[in-house]
Amino acid sequence: MDSCLMIWSMKPQMRAYRFVGHKDAVMCVQFSPSGHLVASGSRDKTVRLWIPSVKGESTVFKAHTATVRSVHFSSDGQSLVTASDDKTVKVWMVHRQKFLFSLSQHINWVRCARFSPDGRLIVSASDDKTVKLWDKTSRECIHSFCEHGGFVNHVDFHPSGTCIAAAGTDNTVKVWDVRMNRLLQHYQVHSAVVNSLSFHPSGNYLVTASNDSTLKILDLLEGRLLYTLHGHQGPATCVAFSRTGDFFASGGSDEQVMVWKTNFDAADYGDVLKTQKSSTGVEETHRAVQSEMDCGVHLKKTKTQDSDRNHVQQEEDTSLANTLEHIMGQLDVLTQTVSILEQRLTLTEDKLKECLENQQKIIQNKTS
């Protein structure tokens, strides 16, 4: 591995920037929300903040004592969270370039750490086979998810902030509700280690990258595999959607970075994002983007020549709009019904547990 950082422009025939500063392999990189800064972590145990310009000036953050595997900005761009092989998660103040505090309950390498969308929580994934949820204010671990059967390589928050998804060496992807600390979905779609994942900004889709050389698109609303994408010749090591969701990029051990295009051909994606931002939970998010689901998603590599694409209809057909409105109304009713059924199921489980405990006590009294 080289120790440089590369920044490409998506505009045709624009030059790429090559930044040199790290003394060993660069393990992770992320743009700040404003796009004015880039953070990187390296095997040289440092974090660097770069100004993405011709000069490529950078500032060094030193506090970790081993390889830095993950860097992530908070949504307001004020804080940075990093994860390292020194078994710690560290939080930094960006503009003052100051180390704030360390989270240190993991007992093995920490592969990944992410802020929640509102910045109040931090989630981390480790080789100790756990995913830990932290309260940023109290700096305490509020829950540990231990369902993975192997090391946990990657974790991220759903755009709504109510769920997290994690990828592991047990070839699985798991989705948990962080409000009730319950496993919601479990995907076994890869035939090898899952290295990375990323939520689409709508919250409806999840893209994953694996050592089986494939990328997979998961439909989270229907809980199923949507697409399998082949392109990398060897393990696919990382993948991430763009902020708008129009593209996603993947990298692999074949030394290739691929940019893929995601087309939502019959929905105004700007309106979808506005609706999603105003929603307060997964249910509202699901309802807001149902029109996207009905239209389907078409994926293709931008390395090949793009076929001519029809522009989004400027004026929606009235009957189609009415149909979609009806579908979204029905989805809302179904969502409420599922919520009620879940509550009843919880009550039933509690009653059953109570009955079993009473029965056990009766048996013990008889034997004694």
Short mmCIF file of C-alpha atoms in Angstrom, two decimals:
data_model
loop_
_atom_site.label_atom_id
_atom_site.label_comp_id
_atom_site.label_asym_id
_atom_site.label_seq_id
_atom_site.Cartn_x
_atom_site.Cartn_y
_atom_site.Cartn_z
CA MET A 1 0.00 0.00 0.00
CA ASP A 2 1.13 3.56 -0.68
CA SER A 3 0.75 6.26 1.95
CA CYS A 4 -0.89 8.93 -0.19
CA LEU A 5 -4.41 10.33 -0.36
CA MET A 6 -6.11 10.73 -3.76
CA ILE A 7 -8.99 13.11 -4.48
CA TRP A 8 -10.71 12.90 -7.85
CA SER A 9 -13.11 15.34 -9.48
CA MET A 10 -16.31 13.88 -10.91
CA LYS A 11 -16.08 16.36 -13.80
CA PRO A 12 -14.62 14.93 -17.02
CA GLN A 13 -10.94 15.63 -17.76
CA MET A 14 -10.36 17.25 -14.37
CA ARG A 15 -7.09 16.44 -12.64
CA ALA A 16 -6.85 14.36 -9.48
CA TYR A 17 -5.04 15.57 -6.37
CA ARG A 18 -2.43 13.39 -4.69
CA PHE A 19 -1.69 14.37 -1.09
CA VAL A 20 1.42 13.13 0.70
CA GLY A 21 1.91 13.35 4.46
CA HIS A 22 1.18 10.03 6.14
CA LYS A 23 4.19 7.82 6.83
CA ASP A 24 2.32 4.54 6.32
CA ALA A 25 -0.77 3.14 4.59
CA VAL A 26 -3.95 5.26 4.67
CA MET A 27 -6.78 3.14 6.10
CA CYS A 28 -9.77 5.51 5.95
CA VAL A 29 -10.88 8.88 4.60
CA GLN A 30 -13.96 11.11 4.76
CA PHE A 31 -15.06 14.56 3.59
CA SER A 32 -16.54 16.95 6.14
CA PRO A 33 -20.24 17.81 5.63
CA SER A 34 -19.27 21.17 4.09
CA GLY A 35 -16.69 19.56 1.81
CA HIS A 36 -14.03 22.03 2.99
CA LEU A 37 -12.02 19.46 4.93
CA VAL A 38 -10.95 15.86 4.48
CA ALA A 39 -10.01 13.57 7.40
CA SER A 40 -7.77 10.52 7.02
CA GLY A 41 -6.46 7.83 9.34
CA SER A 42 -3.33 5.77 8.87
CA ARG A 43 -1.18 2.91 10.07
CA ASP A 44 1.27 5.60 11.20
CA LYS A 45 -1.13 6.06 14.20
CA THR A 46 -2.11 9.60 13.19
CA VAL A 47 -5.20 11.41 11.95
CA ARG A 48 -4.76 14.20 9.41
CA LEU A 49 -7.11 17.00 8.44
CA TRP A 50 -6.56 18.16 4.86
CA ILE A 51 -7.72 21.20 2.91
CA PRO A 52 -8.68 19.70 -0.48
CA SER A 53 -6.82 22.16 -2.70
CA VAL A 54 -3.76 22.18 -4.94
CA LYS A 55 -1.44 22.74 -1.97
CA GLY A 56 -2.85 19.83 0.03
CA GLU A 57 -2.07 21.34 3.43
CA SER A 58 -2.79 19.17 6.45
CA THR A 59 -2.84 19.21 10.25
CA VAL A 60 -1.82 16.17 12.31
CA PHE A 61 -3.84 14.81 15.25
CA LYS A 62 -1.87 12.53 17.57
CA ALA A 63 -3.40 10.54 20.43
CA HIS A 64 -3.82 6.96 19.20
CA THR A 65 -1.07 4.44 19.90
CA ALA A 66 -1.86 2.06 17.02
CA THR A 67 -3.33 2.00 13.48
CA VAL A 68 -6.30 4.33 12.95
CA ARG A 69 -8.98 2.42 11.02
CA SER A 70 -11.93 4.82 10.97
CA VAL A 71 -12.62 8.58 10.82
CA HIS A 72 -16.07 10.20 10.81
CA PHE A 73 -17.36 13.78 11.07
CA SER A 74 -20.47 14.70 13.05
CA SER A 75 -23.31 16.08 10.90
CA ASP A 76 -22.50 19.66 11.97
CA GLY A 77 -18.82 19.18 11.11
CA GLN A 78 -17.71 20.30 14.58
CA SER A 79 -16.54 16.93 15.91
CA LEU A 80 -14.55 13.98 14.62
CA VAL A 81 -14.68 10.40 15.94
CA THR A 82 -11.85 7.95 15.28
CA ALA A 83 -11.36 4.22 15.92
CA SER A 84 -8.08 2.39 16.34
CA ASP A 85 -6.27 -0.87 16.94
CA ASP A 86 -5.36 0.55 20.36
CA LYS A 87 -8.90 -0.62 21.34
CA THR A 88 -10.19 2.95 21.81
CA VAL A 89 -12.63 5.35 20.21
CA LYS A 90 -11.55 8.99 20.41
CA VAL A 91 -13.52 12.20 19.89
CA TRP A 92 -11.92 15.43 18.68
CA MET A 93 -12.95 19.06 18.27
CA VAL A 94 -12.30 19.91 14.61
CA HIS A 95 -11.82 23.69 14.50
CA ARG A 96 -9.75 23.92 17.68
CA GLN A 97 -7.91 20.76 16.60
CA LYS A 98 -8.26 19.45 20.13
CA PHE A 99 -8.56 15.94 21.57
CA LEU A 100 -11.67 15.76 23.79
CA PHE A 101 -12.07 12.27 25.26
CA SER A 102 -11.59 8.56 24.77
CA LEU A 103 -14.05 5.63 24.97
CA SER A 104 -12.28 2.46 26.04
CA GLN A 105 -14.50 -0.51 26.88
CA HIS A 106 -13.65 -2.61 23.83
CA ILE A 107 -11.21 -5.44 24.49
CA ASN A 108 -9.89 -5.80 20.92
CA TRP A 109 -9.22 -3.64 17.85
CA VAL A 110 -11.94 -1.13 17.02
CA ARG A 111 -12.64 -1.23 13.29
CA CYS A 112 -15.22 1.51 12.89
CA ALA A 113 -16.97 4.35 14.74
CA ARG A 114 -19.82 6.62 13.63
CA PHE A 115 -21.83 9.54 15.02
CA SER A 116 -25.63 9.35 14.97
CA PRO A 117 -27.28 11.92 12.64
CA ASP A 118 -28.16 14.14 15.63
CA GLY A 119 -24.65 13.76 17.11
CA ARG A 120 -25.87 12.53 20.49
CA LEU A 121 -24.79 8.90 20.08
CA ILE A 122 -21.70 7.10 18.86
CA VAL A 123 -21.65 3.52 17.60
CA SER A 124 -18.48 1.42 17.36
CA ALA A 125 -17.61 -2.00 15.91
CA SER A 126 -14.78 -4.18 17.13
CA ASP A 127 -12.85 -7.41 16.76
CA ASP A 128 -14.20 -8.32 20.22
CA LYS A 129 -17.36 -9.32 18.25
CA THR A 130 -19.46 -6.50 19.74
CA VAL A 131 -21.14 -3.35 18.52
CA LYS A 132 -21.29 -0.74 21.27
CA LEU A 133 -23.62 2.23 21.55
CA TRP A 134 -22.28 5.25 23.46
CA ASP A 135 -23.85 8.40 24.87
CA LYS A 136 -21.60 11.26 23.77
CA THR A 137 -22.55 13.54 26.66
CA SER A 138 -22.14 11.05 29.52
CA ARG A 139 -19.36 9.15 27.68
CA GLU A 140 -20.89 5.87 28.83
CA CYS A 141 -21.64 2.69 26.92
CA ILE A 142 -25.43 2.39 27.00
CA HIS A 143 -25.72 -0.95 25.17
CA SER A 144 -23.62 -3.72 23.62
CA PHE A 145 -24.94 -5.79 20.70
CA CYS A 146 -23.32 -9.22 20.83
CA GLU A 147 -25.17 -11.17 18.13
CA HIS A 148 -22.30 -11.30 15.60
CA GLY A 149 -20.48 -14.61 15.32
CA GLY A 150 -17.20 -13.00 14.23
CA PHE A 151 -15.28 -9.74 14.13
CA VAL A 152 -17.41 -6.70 13.27
CA ASN A 153 -15.79 -4.78 10.40
CA HIS A 154 -18.17 -1.89 9.83
CA VAL A 155 -21.17 -0.15 11.39
CA ASP A 156 -23.31 2.84 10.47
CA PHE A 157 -26.47 4.68 11.48
CA HIS A 158 -29.67 4.70 9.45
CA PRO A 159 -30.37 8.28 8.22
CA SER A 160 -33.30 8.47 10.67
CA GLY A 161 -30.97 7.68 13.58
CA THR A 162 -33.29 4.96 14.88
CA CYS A 163 -31.38 1.95 13.52
CA ILE A 164 -27.83 0.75 12.94
CA ALA A 165 -26.42 -1.79 10.50
CA ALA A 166 -23.25 -3.82 11.03
CA ALA A 167 -21.14 -6.04 8.77
CA GLY A 168 -18.95 -8.87 10.00
CA THR A 169 -16.54 -11.67 9.29
CA ASP A 170 -19.39 -14.16 9.83
CA ASN A 171 -20.56 -13.12 6.30
CA THR A 172 -23.68 -11.43 7.67
CA VAL A 173 -25.27 -7.99 7.85
CA LYS A 174 -27.45 -7.21 10.85
CA VAL A 175 -29.81 -4.29 11.46
CA TRP A 176 -30.81 -3.27 15.01
CA ASP A 177 -33.32 -0.80 16.44
CA VAL A 178 -31.34 1.38 18.86
CA ARG A 179 -34.48 2.55 20.70
CA MET A 180 -35.49 -0.94 21.83
CA ASN A 181 -32.08 -2.63 21.26
CA ARG A 182 -33.71 -5.30 19.12
CA LEU A 183 -32.44 -7.15 16.07
CA LEU A 184 -34.68 -6.13 13.17
CA GLN A 185 -33.12 -7.80 10.15
CA HIS A 186 -30.45 -10.41 9.48
CA TYR A 187 -29.03 -10.81 5.96
CA GLN A 188 -26.95 -13.79 4.85
CA VAL A 189 -26.44 -12.84 1.21
CA HIS A 190 -22.63 -12.90 0.91
CA SER A 191 -20.43 -15.98 0.69
CA ALA A 192 -17.46 -14.34 2.40
CA VAL A 193 -16.52 -11.62 4.91
CA VAL A 194 -18.54 -8.40 4.63
CA ASN A 195 -16.14 -5.45 4.81
CA SER A 196 -18.26 -2.34 4.46
CA LEU A 197 -21.79 -0.98 4.10
CA SER A 198 -23.59 2.29 3.47
CA PHE A 199 -27.19 3.46 3.79
CA HIS A 200 -28.83 5.26 0.89
CA PRO A 201 -29.89 8.78 2.07
CA SER A 202 -33.55 7.76 1.70
CA GLY A 203 -33.01 5.01 4.26
CA ASN A 204 -34.63 2.42 1.99
CA TYR A 205 -31.53 0.72 0.65
CA LEU A 206 -28.24 -0.61 1.96
CA VAL A 207 -25.18 -1.35 -0.18
CA THR A 208 -22.58 -3.85 1.05
CA ALA A 209 -19.05 -4.84 -0.05
CA SER A 210 -17.54 -8.27 0.52
CA ASN A 211 -14.49 -10.47 0.08
CA ASP A 212 -16.61 -12.51 -2.36
CA SER A 213 -15.81 -9.64 -4.81
CA THR A 214 -19.43 -8.48 -5.06
CA LEU A 215 -21.47 -5.49 -4.00
CA LYS A 216 -25.06 -6.13 -3.00
CA ILE A 217 -28.03 -3.77 -2.78
CA LEU A 218 -30.51 -4.67 -0.03
CA ASP A 219 -34.11 -3.47 -0.01
CA LEU A 220 -34.69 -2.67 3.65
CA LEU A 221 -38.44 -2.12 3.30
CA GLU A 222 -39.04 -5.58 1.90
CA GLY A 223 -36.09 -7.19 3.70
CA ARG A 224 -34.60 -8.81 0.62
CA LEU A 225 -31.64 -8.79 -1.75
CA LEU A 226 -32.31 -6.45 -4.68
CA TYR A 227 -29.14 -6.54 -6.81
CA THR A 228 -25.77 -8.28 -6.94
CA LEU A 229 -23.10 -6.19 -8.66
CA HIS A 230 -19.92 -7.64 -10.17
CA GLY A 231 -16.96 -5.49 -11.09
CA HIS A 232 -14.05 -5.97 -8.72
CA GLN A 233 -11.51 -8.70 -9.40
CA GLY A 234 -10.96 -9.74 -5.81
CA PRO A 235 -12.29 -8.58 -2.43
CA ALA A 236 -14.42 -5.42 -2.42
CA THR A 237 -13.10 -3.61 0.64
CA CYS A 238 -15.20 -0.45 0.92
CA VAL A 239 -18.36 1.18 -0.43
CA ALA A 240 -20.24 4.44 0.22
CA PHE A 241 -23.20 6.36 -1.20
CA SER A 242 -22.79 10.02 -2.15
CA ARG A 243 -24.63 12.57 0.00
CA THR A 244 -27.43 12.92 -2.55
CA GLY A 245 -27.66 9.19 -3.26
CA ASP A 246 -27.13 9.66 -7.00
CA PHE A 247 -23.85 7.72 -6.94
CA PHE A 248 -21.92 5.26 -4.85
CA ALA A 249 -18.22 4.42 -4.94
CA SER A 250 -16.46 1.15 -4.19
CA GLY A 251 -12.83 0.18 -3.72
CA GLY A 252 -11.15 -3.19 -3.84
CA SER A 253 -7.93 -5.11 -3.41
CA ASP A 254 -7.64 -5.00 -7.23
CA GLU A 255 -6.46 -1.38 -6.76
CA GLN A 256 -9.57 -0.12 -8.54
CA VAL A 257 -12.00 2.57 -7.39
CA MET A 258 -15.33 2.30 -9.18
CA VAL A 259 -18.10 4.88 -9.30
CA TRP A 260 -21.62 3.59 -9.88
CA LYS A 261 -24.71 5.57 -10.80
CA THR A 262 -28.08 5.11 -9.07
CA ASN A 263 -31.08 6.26 -11.08
CA PHE A 264 -34.45 7.14 -9.55
CA ASP A 265 -36.22 7.80 -12.80
CA ALA A 266 -39.78 8.63 -11.76
CA ALA A 267 -39.43 10.54 -8.50
CA ASP A 268 -38.19 14.01 -7.68
CA TYR A 269 -35.38 13.02 -5.36
CA GLY A 270 -35.07 16.54 -3.94
CA ASP A 271 -38.64 16.29 -2.66
CA VAL A 272 -37.88 12.85 -1.24
CA LEU A 273 -34.93 14.22 0.72
CA LYS A 274 -36.97 17.14 2.08
CA THR A 275 -39.68 14.76 3.26
CA GLN A 276 -37.12 12.41 4.79
CA LYS A 277 -35.45 15.24 6.71
CA SER A 278 -38.76 16.32 8.21
CA SER A 279 -39.69 12.80 9.29
CA THR A 280 -39.34 11.70 12.91
CA GLY A 281 -38.91 7.98 12.48
CA VAL A 282 -38.45 5.03 10.18
CA GLU A 283 -42.20 4.77 9.55
CA GLU A 284 -42.42 8.30 8.12
CA THR A 285 -39.26 7.73 6.10
CA HIS A 286 -40.73 4.57 4.58
CA ARG A 287 -43.93 6.37 3.65
CA ALA A 288 -42.13 9.35 2.15
CA VAL A 289 -40.12 7.29 -0.29
CA GLN A 290 -42.69 4.71 -1.29
CA SER A 291 -42.97 6.37 -4.70
CA GLU A 292 -39.27 5.61 -5.19
CA MET A 293 -39.84 1.98 -4.37
CA ASP A 294 -42.60 1.61 -6.95
CA CYS A 295 -40.36 2.97 -9.67
CA GLY A 296 -37.40 0.69 -8.97
CA VAL A 297 -33.67 1.37 -9.01
CA HIS A 298 -31.36 0.96 -11.99
CA LEU A 299 -27.64 0.63 -11.41
CA LYS A 300 -24.78 0.83 -13.88
CA LYS A 301 -21.06 1.53 -13.86
CA THR A 302 -20.01 4.99 -15.03
CA LYS A 303 -16.82 3.41 -16.34
CA THR A 304 -18.91 2.28 -19.31
CA GLN A 305 -20.61 4.79 -21.56
CA ASP A 306 -23.87 6.01 -20.00
CA SER A 307 -26.94 5.35 -22.11
CA ASP A 308 -29.19 8.30 -22.76
CA ARG A 309 -31.34 8.91 -19.74
CA ASN A 310 -34.86 10.25 -19.78
CA HIS A 311 -35.38 13.31 -17.63
CA VAL A 312 -37.75 13.08 -14.69
CA GLN A 313 -41.26 13.96 -15.73
CA GLN A 314 -41.89 17.66 -15.15
CA GLU A 315 -45.58 17.18 -14.62
CA GLU A 316 -46.86 14.05 -12.97
CA ASP A 317 -49.90 12.38 -14.40
CA THR A 318 -52.88 13.09 -12.11
CA SER A 319 -54.08 9.52 -11.96
CA LEU A 320 -50.58 8.26 -11.09
CA ALA A 321 -50.27 10.85 -8.32
CA ASN A 322 -53.62 9.79 -6.87
CA THR A 323 -52.60 6.13 -7.00
CA LEU A 324 -49.31 6.84 -5.21
CA GLU A 325 -51.12 8.90 -2.58
CA HIS A 326 -53.50 6.00 -1.97
CA ILE A 327 -50.57 3.56 -1.68
CA MET A 328 -48.80 5.79 0.84
CA GLY A 329 -52.01 6.08 2.86
CA GLN A 330 -52.36 2.30 2.93
CA LEU A 331 -48.69 1.97 3.94
CA ASP A 332 -49.29 4.34 6.85
CA VAL A 333 -52.20 2.20 8.05
CA LEU A 334 -50.08 -0.95 7.75
CA THR A 335 -47.23 0.68 9.69
CA GLN A 336 -49.57 1.60 12.54
CA THR A 337 -51.00 -1.93 12.53
CA VAL A 338 -47.53 -3.49 12.75
CA SER A 339 -46.68 -1.17 15.65
CA ILE A 340 -49.81 -2.23 17.54
CA LEU A 341 -49.11 -5.92 16.86
CA GLU A 342 -45.53 -5.51 18.10
CA GLN A 343 -46.80 -3.99 21.35
CA ARG A 344 -49.25 -6.86 21.81
CA LEU A 345 -46.51 -9.39 21.07
CA THR A 346 -44.31 -7.79 23.73
CA LEU A 347 -47.14 -8.01 26.29
CA THR A 348 -47.74 -11.65 25.36
CA GLU A 349 -44.03 -12.45 25.75
CA ASP A 350 -44.00 -10.83 29.19
CA LYS A 351 -47.07 -12.79 30.28
CA LEU A 352 -45.59 -16.04 28.97
CA LYS A 353 -42.34 -15.38 30.80
CA GLU A 354 -44.27 -14.69 34.02
CA CYS A 355 -46.27 -17.92 33.65
CA LEU A 356 -43.12 -19.97 33.07
CA GLU A 357 -41.46 -18.45 36.12
CA ASN A 358 -44.52 -19.25 38.27
CA GLN A 359 -44.64 -22.77 36.93
CA GLN A 360 -40.96 -23.24 37.74
CA LYS A 361 -41.52 -22.02 41.28
CA ILE A 362 -44.42 -24.48 41.74
CA ILE A 363 -42.21 -27.36 40.54
CA GLN A 364 -39.40 -26.33 42.86
CA ASN A 365 -41.81 -26.13 45.83
CA LYS A 366 -43.15 -29.62 45.08
CA THR A 367 -39.66 -31.14 44.82
CA SER A 368 -38.58 -29.51 48.07
#
